[in-house]
Structure formats: structure tokens, C-alpha cells
mmCIF file of C-alpha atoms in Angstrom:
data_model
loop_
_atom_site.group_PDB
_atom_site.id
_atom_site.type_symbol
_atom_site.label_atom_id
_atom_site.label_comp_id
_atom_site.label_asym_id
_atom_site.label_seq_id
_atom_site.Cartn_x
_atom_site.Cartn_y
_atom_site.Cartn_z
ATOM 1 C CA UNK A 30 9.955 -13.588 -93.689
ATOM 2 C CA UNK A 31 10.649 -12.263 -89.558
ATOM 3 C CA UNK A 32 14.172 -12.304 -90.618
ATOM 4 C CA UNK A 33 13.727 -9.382 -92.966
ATOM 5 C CA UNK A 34 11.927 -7.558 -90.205
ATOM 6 C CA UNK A 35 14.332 -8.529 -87.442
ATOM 7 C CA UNK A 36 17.846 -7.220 -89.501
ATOM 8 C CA UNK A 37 15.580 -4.000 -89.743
ATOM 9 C CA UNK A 38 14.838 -3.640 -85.766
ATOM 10 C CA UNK A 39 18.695 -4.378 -85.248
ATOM 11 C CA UNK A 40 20.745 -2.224 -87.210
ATOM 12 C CA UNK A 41 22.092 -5.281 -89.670
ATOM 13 C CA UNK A 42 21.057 -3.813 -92.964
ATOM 14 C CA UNK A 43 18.491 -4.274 -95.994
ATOM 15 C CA UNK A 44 17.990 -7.672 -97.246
ATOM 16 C CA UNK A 45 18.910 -7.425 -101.244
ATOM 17 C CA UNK A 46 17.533 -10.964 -101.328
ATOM 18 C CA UNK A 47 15.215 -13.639 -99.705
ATOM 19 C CA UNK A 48 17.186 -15.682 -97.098
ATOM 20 C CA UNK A 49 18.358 -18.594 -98.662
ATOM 21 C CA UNK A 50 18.015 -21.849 -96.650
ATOM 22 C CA UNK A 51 21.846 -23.521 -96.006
ATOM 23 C CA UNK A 52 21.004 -27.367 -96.167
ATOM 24 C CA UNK A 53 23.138 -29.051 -92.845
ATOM 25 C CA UNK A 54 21.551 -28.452 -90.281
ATOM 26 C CA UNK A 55 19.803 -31.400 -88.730
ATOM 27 C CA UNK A 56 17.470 -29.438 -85.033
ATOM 28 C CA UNK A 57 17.270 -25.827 -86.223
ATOM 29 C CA UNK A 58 17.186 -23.626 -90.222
ATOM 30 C CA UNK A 59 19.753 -22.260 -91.408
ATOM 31 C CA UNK A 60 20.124 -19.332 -93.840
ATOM 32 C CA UNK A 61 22.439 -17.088 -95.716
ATOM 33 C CA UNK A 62 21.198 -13.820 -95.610
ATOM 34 C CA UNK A 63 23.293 -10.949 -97.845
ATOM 35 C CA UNK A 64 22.531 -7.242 -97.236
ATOM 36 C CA UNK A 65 24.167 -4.407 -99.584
ATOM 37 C CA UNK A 66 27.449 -4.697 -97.650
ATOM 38 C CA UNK A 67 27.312 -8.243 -95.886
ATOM 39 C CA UNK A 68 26.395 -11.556 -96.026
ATOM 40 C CA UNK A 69 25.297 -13.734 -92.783
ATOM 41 C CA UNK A 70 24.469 -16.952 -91.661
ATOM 42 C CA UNK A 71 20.879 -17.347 -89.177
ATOM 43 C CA UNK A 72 20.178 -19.525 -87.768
ATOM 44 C CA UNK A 73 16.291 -20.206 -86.143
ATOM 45 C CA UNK A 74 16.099 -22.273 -83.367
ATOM 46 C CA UNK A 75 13.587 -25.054 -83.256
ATOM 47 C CA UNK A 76 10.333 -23.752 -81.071
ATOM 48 C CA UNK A 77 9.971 -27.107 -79.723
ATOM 49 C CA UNK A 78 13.211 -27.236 -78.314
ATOM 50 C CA UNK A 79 13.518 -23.712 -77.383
ATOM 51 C CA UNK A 80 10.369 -24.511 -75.185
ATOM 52 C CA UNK A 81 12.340 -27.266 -73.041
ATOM 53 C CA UNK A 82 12.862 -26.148 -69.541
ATOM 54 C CA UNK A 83 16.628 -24.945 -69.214
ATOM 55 C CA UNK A 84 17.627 -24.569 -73.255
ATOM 56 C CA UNK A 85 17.368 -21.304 -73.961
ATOM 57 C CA UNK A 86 20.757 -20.326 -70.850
ATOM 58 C CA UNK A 87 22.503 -23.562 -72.554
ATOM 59 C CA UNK A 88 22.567 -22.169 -75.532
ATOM 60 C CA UNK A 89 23.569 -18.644 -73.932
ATOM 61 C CA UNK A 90 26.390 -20.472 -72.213
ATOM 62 C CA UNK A 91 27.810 -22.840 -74.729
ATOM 63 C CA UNK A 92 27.733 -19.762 -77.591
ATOM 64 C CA UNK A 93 29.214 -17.651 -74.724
ATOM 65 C CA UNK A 94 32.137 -21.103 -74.747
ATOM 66 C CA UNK A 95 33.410 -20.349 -78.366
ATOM 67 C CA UNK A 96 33.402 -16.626 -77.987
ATOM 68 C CA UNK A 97 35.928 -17.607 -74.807
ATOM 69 C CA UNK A 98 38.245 -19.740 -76.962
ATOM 70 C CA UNK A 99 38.249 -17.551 -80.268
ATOM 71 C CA UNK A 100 41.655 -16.197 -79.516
ATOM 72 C CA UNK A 101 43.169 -19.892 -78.931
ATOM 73 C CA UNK A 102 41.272 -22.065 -81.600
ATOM 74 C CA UNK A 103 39.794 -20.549 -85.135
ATOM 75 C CA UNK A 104 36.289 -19.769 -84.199
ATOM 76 C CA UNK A 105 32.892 -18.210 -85.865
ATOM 77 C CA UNK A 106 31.544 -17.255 -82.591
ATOM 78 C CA UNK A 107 27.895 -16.066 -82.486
ATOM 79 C CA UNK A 108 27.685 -11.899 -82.831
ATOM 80 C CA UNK A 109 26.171 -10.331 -79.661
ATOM 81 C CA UNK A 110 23.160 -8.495 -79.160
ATOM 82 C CA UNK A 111 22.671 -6.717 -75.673
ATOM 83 C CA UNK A 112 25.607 -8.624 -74.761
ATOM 84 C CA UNK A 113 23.555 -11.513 -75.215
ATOM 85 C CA UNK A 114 23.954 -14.205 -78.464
ATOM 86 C CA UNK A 115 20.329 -14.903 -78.985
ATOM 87 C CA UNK A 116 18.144 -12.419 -80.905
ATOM 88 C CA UNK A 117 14.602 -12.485 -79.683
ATOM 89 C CA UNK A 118 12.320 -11.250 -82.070
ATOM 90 C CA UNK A 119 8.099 -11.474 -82.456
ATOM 91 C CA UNK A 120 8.393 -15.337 -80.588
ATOM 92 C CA UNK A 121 10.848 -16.392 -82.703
ATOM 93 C CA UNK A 122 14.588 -17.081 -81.507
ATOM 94 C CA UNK A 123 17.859 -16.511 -83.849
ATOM 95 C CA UNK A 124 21.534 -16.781 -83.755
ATOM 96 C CA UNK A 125 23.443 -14.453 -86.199
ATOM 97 C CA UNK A 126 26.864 -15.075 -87.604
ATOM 98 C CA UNK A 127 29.293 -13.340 -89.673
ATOM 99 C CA UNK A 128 29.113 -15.274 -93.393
ATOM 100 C CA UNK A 129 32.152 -17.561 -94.098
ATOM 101 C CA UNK A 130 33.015 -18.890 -97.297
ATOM 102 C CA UNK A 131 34.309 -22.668 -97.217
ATOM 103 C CA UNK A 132 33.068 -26.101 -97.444
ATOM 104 C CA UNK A 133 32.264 -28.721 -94.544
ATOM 105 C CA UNK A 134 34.599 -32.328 -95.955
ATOM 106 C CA UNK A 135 33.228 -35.665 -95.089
ATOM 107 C CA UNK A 136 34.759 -39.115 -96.068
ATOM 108 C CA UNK A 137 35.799 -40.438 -97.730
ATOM 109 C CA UNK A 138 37.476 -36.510 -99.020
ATOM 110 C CA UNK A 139 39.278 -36.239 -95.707
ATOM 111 C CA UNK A 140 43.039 -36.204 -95.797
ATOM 112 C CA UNK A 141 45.438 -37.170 -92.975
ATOM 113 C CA UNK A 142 46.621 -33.491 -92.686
ATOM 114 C CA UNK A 143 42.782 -32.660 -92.271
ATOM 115 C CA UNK A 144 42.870 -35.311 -89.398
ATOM 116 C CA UNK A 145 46.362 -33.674 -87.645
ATOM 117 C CA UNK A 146 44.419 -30.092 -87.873
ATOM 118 C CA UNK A 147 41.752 -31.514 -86.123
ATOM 119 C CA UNK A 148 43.664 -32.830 -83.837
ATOM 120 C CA UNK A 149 45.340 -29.695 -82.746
ATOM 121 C CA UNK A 150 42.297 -27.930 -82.630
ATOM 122 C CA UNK A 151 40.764 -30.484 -80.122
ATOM 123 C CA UNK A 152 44.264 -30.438 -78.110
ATOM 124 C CA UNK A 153 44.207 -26.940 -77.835
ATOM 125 C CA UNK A 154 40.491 -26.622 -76.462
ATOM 126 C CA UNK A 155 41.097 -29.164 -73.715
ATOM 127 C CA UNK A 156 44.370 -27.591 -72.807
ATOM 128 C CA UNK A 157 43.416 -24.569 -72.326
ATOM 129 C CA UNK A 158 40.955 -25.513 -69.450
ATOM 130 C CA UNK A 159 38.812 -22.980 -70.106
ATOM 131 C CA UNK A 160 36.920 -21.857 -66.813
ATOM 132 C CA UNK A 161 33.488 -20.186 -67.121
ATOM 133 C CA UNK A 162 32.111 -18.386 -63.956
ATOM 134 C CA UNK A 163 29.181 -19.968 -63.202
ATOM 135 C CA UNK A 164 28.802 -22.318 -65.583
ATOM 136 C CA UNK A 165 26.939 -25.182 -64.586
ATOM 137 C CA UNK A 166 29.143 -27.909 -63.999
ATOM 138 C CA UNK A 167 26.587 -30.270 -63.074
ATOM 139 C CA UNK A 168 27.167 -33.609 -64.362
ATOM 140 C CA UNK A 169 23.981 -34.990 -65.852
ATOM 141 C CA UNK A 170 23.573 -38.841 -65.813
ATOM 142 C CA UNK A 171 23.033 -40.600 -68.589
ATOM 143 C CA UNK A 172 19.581 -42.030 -68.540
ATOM 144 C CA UNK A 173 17.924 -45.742 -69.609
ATOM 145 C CA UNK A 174 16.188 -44.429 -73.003
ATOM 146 C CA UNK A 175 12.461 -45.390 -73.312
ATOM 147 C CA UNK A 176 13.691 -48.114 -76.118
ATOM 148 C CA UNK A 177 10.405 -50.794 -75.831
ATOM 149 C CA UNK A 178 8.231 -47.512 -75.789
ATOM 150 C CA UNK A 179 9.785 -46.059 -79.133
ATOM 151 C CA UNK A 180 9.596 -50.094 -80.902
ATOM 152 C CA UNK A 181 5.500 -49.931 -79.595
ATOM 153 C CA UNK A 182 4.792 -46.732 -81.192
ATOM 154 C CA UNK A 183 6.326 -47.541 -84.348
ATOM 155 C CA UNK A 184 4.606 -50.760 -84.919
ATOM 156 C CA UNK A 185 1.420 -48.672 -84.205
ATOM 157 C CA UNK A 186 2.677 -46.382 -86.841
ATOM 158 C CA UNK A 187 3.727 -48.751 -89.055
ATOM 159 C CA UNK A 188 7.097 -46.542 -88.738
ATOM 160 C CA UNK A 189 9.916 -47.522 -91.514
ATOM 161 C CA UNK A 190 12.889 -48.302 -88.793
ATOM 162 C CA UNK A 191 10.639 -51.182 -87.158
ATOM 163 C CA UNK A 192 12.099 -54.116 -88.352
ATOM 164 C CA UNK A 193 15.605 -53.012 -87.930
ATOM 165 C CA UNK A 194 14.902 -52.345 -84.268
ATOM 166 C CA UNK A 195 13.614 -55.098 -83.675
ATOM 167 C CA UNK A 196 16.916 -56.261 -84.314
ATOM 168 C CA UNK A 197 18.697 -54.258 -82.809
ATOM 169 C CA UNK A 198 16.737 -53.298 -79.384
ATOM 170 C CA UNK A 199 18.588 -55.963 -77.014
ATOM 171 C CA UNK A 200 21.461 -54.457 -78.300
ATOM 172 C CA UNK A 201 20.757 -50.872 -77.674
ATOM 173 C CA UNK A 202 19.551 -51.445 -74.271
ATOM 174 C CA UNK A 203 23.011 -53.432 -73.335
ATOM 175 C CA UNK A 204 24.730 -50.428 -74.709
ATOM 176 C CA UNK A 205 23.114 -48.083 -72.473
ATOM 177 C CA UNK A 206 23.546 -49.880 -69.536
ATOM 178 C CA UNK A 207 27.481 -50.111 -70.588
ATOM 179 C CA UNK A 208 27.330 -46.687 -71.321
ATOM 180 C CA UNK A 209 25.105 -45.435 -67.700
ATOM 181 C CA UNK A 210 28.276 -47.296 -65.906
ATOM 182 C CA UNK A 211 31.205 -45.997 -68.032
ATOM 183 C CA UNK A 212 30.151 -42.654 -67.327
ATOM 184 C CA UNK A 213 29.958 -42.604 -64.232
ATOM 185 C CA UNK A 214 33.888 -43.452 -63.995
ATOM 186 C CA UNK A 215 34.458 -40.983 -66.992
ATOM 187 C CA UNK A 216 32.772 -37.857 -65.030
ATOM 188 C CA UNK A 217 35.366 -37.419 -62.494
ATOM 189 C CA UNK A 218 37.961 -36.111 -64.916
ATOM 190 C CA UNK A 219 35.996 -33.081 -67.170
ATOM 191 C CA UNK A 220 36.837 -30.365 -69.540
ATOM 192 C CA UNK A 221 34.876 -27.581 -71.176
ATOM 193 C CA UNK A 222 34.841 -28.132 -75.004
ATOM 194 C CA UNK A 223 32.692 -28.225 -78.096
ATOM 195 C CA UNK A 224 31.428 -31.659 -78.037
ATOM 196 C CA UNK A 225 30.127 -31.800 -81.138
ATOM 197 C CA UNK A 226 32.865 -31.649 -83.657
ATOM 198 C CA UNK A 227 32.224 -33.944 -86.673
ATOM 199 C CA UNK A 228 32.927 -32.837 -90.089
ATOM 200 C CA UNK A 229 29.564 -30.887 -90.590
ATOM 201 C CA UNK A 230 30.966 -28.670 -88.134
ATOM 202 C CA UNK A 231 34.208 -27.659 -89.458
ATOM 203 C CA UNK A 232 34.100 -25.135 -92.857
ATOM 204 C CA UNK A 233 37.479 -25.585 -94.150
ATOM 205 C CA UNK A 234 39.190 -22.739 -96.714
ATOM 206 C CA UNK A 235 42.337 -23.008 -97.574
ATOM 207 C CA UNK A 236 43.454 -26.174 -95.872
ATOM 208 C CA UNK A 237 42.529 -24.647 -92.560
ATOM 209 C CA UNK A 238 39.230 -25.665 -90.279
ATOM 210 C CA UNK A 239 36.451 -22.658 -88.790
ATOM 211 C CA UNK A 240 34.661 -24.336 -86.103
ATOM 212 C CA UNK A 241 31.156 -23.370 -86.099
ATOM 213 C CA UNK A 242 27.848 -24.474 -83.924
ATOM 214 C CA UNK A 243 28.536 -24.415 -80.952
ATOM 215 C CA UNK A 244 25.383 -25.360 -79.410
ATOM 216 C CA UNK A 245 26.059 -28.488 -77.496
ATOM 217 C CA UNK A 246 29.456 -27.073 -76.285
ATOM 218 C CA UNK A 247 29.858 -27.533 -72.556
ATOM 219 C CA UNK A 248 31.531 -30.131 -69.735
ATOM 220 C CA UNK A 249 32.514 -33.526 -71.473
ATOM 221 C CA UNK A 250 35.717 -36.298 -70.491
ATOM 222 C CA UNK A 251 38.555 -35.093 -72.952
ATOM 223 C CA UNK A 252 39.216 -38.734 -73.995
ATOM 224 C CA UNK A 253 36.015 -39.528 -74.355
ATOM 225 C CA UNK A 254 35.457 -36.526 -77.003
ATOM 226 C CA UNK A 255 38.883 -37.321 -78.802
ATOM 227 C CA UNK A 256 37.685 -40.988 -79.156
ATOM 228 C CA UNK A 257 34.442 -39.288 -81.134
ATOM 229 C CA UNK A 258 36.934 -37.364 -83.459
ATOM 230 C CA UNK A 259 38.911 -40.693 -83.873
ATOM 231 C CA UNK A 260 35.730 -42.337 -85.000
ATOM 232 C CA UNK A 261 34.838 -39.515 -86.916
ATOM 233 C CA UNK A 262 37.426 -38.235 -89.420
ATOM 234 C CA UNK A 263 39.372 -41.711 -89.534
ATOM 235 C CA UNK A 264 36.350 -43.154 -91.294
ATOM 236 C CA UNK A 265 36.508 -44.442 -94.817
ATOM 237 C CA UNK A 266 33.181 -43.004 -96.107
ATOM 238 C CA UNK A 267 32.101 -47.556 -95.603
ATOM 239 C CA UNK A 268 32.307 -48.003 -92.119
ATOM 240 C CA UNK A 269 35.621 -48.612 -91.696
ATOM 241 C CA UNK A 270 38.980 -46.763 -89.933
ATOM 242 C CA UNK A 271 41.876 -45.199 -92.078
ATOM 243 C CA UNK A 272 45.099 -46.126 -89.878
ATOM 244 C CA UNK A 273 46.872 -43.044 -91.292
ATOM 245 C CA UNK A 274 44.265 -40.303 -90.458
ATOM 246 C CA UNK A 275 43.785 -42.087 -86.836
ATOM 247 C CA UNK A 276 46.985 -41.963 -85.702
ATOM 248 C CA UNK A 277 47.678 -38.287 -87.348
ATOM 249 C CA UNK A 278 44.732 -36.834 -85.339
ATOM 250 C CA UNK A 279 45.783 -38.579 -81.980
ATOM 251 C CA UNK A 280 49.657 -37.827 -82.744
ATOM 252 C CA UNK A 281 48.617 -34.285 -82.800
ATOM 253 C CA UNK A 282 45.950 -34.348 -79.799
ATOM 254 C CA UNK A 283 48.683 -35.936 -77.561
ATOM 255 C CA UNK A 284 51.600 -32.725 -78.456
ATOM 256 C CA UNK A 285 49.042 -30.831 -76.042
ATOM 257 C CA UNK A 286 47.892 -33.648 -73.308
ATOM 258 C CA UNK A 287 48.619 -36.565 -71.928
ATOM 259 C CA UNK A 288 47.002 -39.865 -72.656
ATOM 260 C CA UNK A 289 48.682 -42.010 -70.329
ATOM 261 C CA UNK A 290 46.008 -42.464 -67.618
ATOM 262 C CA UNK A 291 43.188 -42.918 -70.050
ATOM 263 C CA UNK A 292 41.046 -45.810 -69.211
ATOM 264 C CA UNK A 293 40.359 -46.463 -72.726
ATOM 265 C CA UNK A 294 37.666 -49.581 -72.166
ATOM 266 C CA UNK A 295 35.587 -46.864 -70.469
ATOM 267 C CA UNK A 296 36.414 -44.543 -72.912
ATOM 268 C CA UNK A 297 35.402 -46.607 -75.741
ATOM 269 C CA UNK A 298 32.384 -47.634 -74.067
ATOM 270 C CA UNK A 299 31.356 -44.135 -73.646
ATOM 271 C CA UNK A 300 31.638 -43.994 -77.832
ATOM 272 C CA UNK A 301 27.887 -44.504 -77.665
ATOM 273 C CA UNK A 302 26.925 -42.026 -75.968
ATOM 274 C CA UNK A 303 26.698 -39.483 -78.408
ATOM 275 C CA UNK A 304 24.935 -42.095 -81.077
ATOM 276 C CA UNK A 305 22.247 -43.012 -78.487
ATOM 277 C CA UNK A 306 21.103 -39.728 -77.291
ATOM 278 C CA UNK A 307 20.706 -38.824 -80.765
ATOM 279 C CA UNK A 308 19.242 -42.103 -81.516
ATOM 280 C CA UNK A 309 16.367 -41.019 -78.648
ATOM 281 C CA UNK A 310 15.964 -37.368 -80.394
ATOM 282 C CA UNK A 311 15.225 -38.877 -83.467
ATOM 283 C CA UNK A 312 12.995 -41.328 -82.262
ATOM 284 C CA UNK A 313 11.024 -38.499 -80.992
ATOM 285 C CA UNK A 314 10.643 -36.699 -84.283
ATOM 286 C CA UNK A 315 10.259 -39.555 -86.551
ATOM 287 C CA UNK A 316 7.235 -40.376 -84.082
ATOM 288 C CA UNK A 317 5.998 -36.650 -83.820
ATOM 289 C CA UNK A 318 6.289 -36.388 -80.175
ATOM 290 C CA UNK A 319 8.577 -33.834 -81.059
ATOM 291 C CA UNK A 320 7.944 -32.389 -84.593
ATOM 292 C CA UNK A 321 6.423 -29.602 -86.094
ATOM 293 C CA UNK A 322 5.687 -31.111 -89.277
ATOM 294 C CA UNK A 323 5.728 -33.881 -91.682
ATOM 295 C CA UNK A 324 9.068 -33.014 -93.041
ATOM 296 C CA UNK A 325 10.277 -32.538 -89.596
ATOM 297 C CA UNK A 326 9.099 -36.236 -88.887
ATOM 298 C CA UNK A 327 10.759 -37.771 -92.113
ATOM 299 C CA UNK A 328 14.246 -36.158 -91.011
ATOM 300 C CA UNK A 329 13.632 -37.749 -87.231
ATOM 301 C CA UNK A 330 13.022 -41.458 -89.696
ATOM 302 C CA UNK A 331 16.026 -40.766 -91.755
ATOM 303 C CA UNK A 332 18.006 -40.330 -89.051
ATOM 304 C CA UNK A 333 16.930 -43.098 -86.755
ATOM 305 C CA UNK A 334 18.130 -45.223 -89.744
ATOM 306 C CA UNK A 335 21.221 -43.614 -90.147
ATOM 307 C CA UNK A 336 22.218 -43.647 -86.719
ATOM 308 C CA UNK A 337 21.249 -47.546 -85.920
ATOM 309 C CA UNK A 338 24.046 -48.160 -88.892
ATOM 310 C CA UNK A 339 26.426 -46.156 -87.108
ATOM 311 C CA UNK A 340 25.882 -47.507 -83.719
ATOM 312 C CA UNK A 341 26.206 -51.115 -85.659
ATOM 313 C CA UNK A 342 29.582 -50.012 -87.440
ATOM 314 C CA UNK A 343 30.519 -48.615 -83.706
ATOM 315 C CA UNK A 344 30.534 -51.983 -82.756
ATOM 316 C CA UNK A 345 32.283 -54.148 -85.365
ATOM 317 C CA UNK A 346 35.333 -51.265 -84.665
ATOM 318 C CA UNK A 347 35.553 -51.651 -81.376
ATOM 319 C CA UNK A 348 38.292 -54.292 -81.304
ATOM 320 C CA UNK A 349 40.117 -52.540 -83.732
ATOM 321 C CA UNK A 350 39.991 -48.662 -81.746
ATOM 322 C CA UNK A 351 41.332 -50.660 -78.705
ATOM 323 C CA UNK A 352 44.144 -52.053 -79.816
ATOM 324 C CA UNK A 353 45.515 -49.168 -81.485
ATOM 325 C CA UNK A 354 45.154 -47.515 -78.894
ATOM 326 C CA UNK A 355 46.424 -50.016 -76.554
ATOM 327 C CA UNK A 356 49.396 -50.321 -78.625
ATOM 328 C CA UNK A 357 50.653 -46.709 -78.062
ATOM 329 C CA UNK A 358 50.686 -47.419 -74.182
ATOM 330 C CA UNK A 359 53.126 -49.923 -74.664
#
């Protein structure tokens, strides 16, 4: 394997093992790889992605973001190489990291003081204001998805997910429209953050959280990222909210900022946004327009599944997310 060959080139050591692939990881592989005096986490970007025009400086940037905030939030920043955090070796493209023992928790094996951690970590990143110089601050709108084109390839395909979008499509494309009109009120008050903080990225040992992946870090509205970490580690593990671990998380958000001028309709509209651009990625895999294999295009299926039952569950919690947080502005 290049990885062997690559720690050789750059100093990191002799492999005592073969690199041993870390399941999580949903774009790019993932290993553990353990010399004679260290062990490390690689990661190997996705070709097909790394070919897109513009992702190989937004990955630069947002790895540069968490090497920024390591002194204010606990971090596993990328290591550097030529002062730069992507390792370019025989056409292939890494990201090394210093091995960290600890496990990622998902519901329903969160606890409330898991939720008020998180909480602090995400009020901390978004007060700090981090300022990056020139860092593009360029606020990219959210487009109209190509949903009738995905639906007319899968029938042709005979795809799995068919029947439950046809479903769900007049749904999806009134939630994009929502969404294409909440964000357009939501990008006039931005912060630079992770953006991507559900539980499988957060190793926790000893009761304490390690951010890690940084990859999709950049600008983002602060409410509408701590709505995503409301949605996230409140959840029950069926769909549903845990009161206790919603309000610990946003008790411990709001010691850092204030919440007051949120426009939380917008906000919660903007909840999809994260499910639907994912929902388009994984449209494109499942239907090999962006896969490099079989296995690649069964991952882009499973998820397309998974994430139509989260936009669902999105919906039947909308209500709910409102009026707790309606409540505390009263």
C-alpha cells in the first residue's frame, strides 16, 4: 500500500503493520497506521472529489480552521507538511493525524452532560470569531437540487430508494425552496466554525470530547449550526428529542452568546440544509455519477435511505424544536 511508501518519503517511521481501515468515514478511507514508536490516523481523500474544481484549497483552509482554534476548543488538528496539511504523494492525496484513543457516542448512549460539553464547545467556536486572512467568505447559495433527474435515473436503474421518493419528492422540492429563501435571510449574520459536528465527529475519553474532521469547516449562521447540534445529540436513538439533553446543550451554548435576535422560523427552516445537500451527494453515488466502485455506489443507496428518514423525522419535530425554543424567549 502508497501509505507504506509515503511514511517512508516523509520522515514518519516504519510501518510494523498493514494500515488498518477505521470504519466511519462516509467520502474518504480511513486508517490507523502504527510505526515502532507511533500510531496515526490517514486519511485518503476520495479522487473524485479531490478532482472538483476548488476542493483541494477548501480542504487547505478548513484543516488550516481547527489548527486556529486548537488553543480555545480540544482539537486533533491535521499535522503539517511544508506548512501545508495535505500530503501529496504518487496522485494520491492524504491527511495525517496524531492517533487518539476514544470512542465516537451516538444515541441513544448520549448523556445530558455529553450534550452541555457540546454545547460549550460550539459556544466557544462561535465566540471566538475566529478571522482567517483571506479566507473566502463568499456566501454560496443554496441551489434547486436536480430532484426529478435523480427519481428518472433510478427508475432506469431500478435503484432501491425509488418508491420512497416517489413519496417523498414534492416534499423535498418544497423544502428546498423553504430552505433557498431562509438562507438568504440567515447569510447576513456568519461565523467561522466546524459545521459538521455530529457525534461521529467527536472521540470522547474520559468524559471529555476531541473534535476531529474538519473538512467541511468554514462560514455558516451560528444558530443555524447550534439548531443541527440540537437535532443531533438530543435525539433518542427513534426519532425523537430528549428535553433534558436539549436544553443542557443550548443552556451551555447561550453562557457564551446571545440568542435573543435569533429568527428561529428561519433557523429551523435552514435545519434541512445540511440533510439535503447530503441527500444530493448520495444520490450521486448510489447512481455512479460519482463513484468509483460498486461498494462506493451501495454506501451512496444506504445513505439516500437513511437520510430521506431523517429529513422525514426533521419534519414531524419541527413543532416541537419551535416551541422550546420559543418558550425561552419569553
Amino acid at each position: 500500500m502508497r501509505i507504506s511508501e509515503m511514511f517512508d518519503c516523509f520522515g514518519l517511521g516504519k510501518l510494523v503493520s498493514e494500515p488498518k481501515p477505521v470504519t466511519g468515514g462516509l467520502m474518504h478511507s480511513m486508517y490507523l497506521v502504527e510505526t515502532k514508536s507511533k500510531k496515526y490516523a490517514v486519511k485518503k481523500l476520495n479522487p473524485i472529489i479531490m478532482k472538483r474544481n476548488g476542493v483541494y484549497d477548501n480542504i487547505v483552509n478548513s484543516e488550516n480552521i481547527g489548527i486556529k482554534l486548537k488553543n480555545i476548543v480540544p482539537v486533533v488538528p491535521a499535522k503539517m507538511f511544508n506548512d501545508e496539511p495535505i500530503v501529496t504523494f504518487k496522485g494520491d492525496f492524504y491527511i495525517v493525524f496524531d492517533w487518539h484513543e476514544g470512542e465516537s457516542l451516538f444515541p441513544p448512549h448520549i448523556s445530558v452532560d455529553n450534550c452541555y460539553k457540546m454545547g460549550e464547545v460550539l459556544g466557544k467556536i462561535h465566540k471566538s470569531k475566529l478571522k482567517i486572512h483571506d479566507f473566502d467568505n463568499e456566501i454560496h447559495e443554496i441551489p434547486m437540487y436536480e430532484w426529478d433527474k435523480y427519481l428518472k435515473l433510478g427508475i432506469e436503474l431500478n435503484s432501491k430508494w425509488v418508491d420512497e421518493v416517489k413519496i417523498i419528492i414534492d416534499s423535498l422540492k418544497r423544502w428546498n425552496r423553504e430552505l433557498i429563501k431562509a438562507s438568504n435571510v440567515l447569510s447576513d449574520f456568519m461565523v467561522i466554525s466546524h459545521r459538521d459536528l455530529d457525534p461521529k465527529n467527536v472521540i470522547w475519553k474520559d468524559g471529555e470530547p476531541l473534535l476531529i474532521d474538519w473538512e467541511a469547516a468554514g462560514y455558516v449562521n451560528p444558530y443555524q449550526e447550534l439548531l443541527e447540534l440540537l437535532n443531533y445529540w438530543a435525539d433518542d436513538g427513534d426519532g425523537h428529542l430528549i428535553k433534558e439533553n436539549f436544553e443542557a446543550l443550548y443552556k451551555a451554548y447561550k453562557i457564551y452568546n446571545d440568542c435573543s435576535n435569533a429568527n428561529w422560523k428561519k433557523v429551523i427552516t435552514s435545519g434541512y440544509s445540511g440533510m439535503l445537500g447530503w441527500l444530493d451527494y448520495s444520490f450521486k453515488r448510489s447512481l455512479g455519477l460519482e463513484a468509483n466502485s460498486d461498494e462506493e455506489m451501495e454506501l451512496g443507496t444506504q445513505q439516500v435511505l437513511r437520510t430521506i428518514k431523517e429529513l422525514i423525522s426533521y419534519e414531524k419535530k419541527i413543532t416541537l424544536i419551535y416551541s422550546w425554543l420559543s418558550n425561552d424567549l419569553e
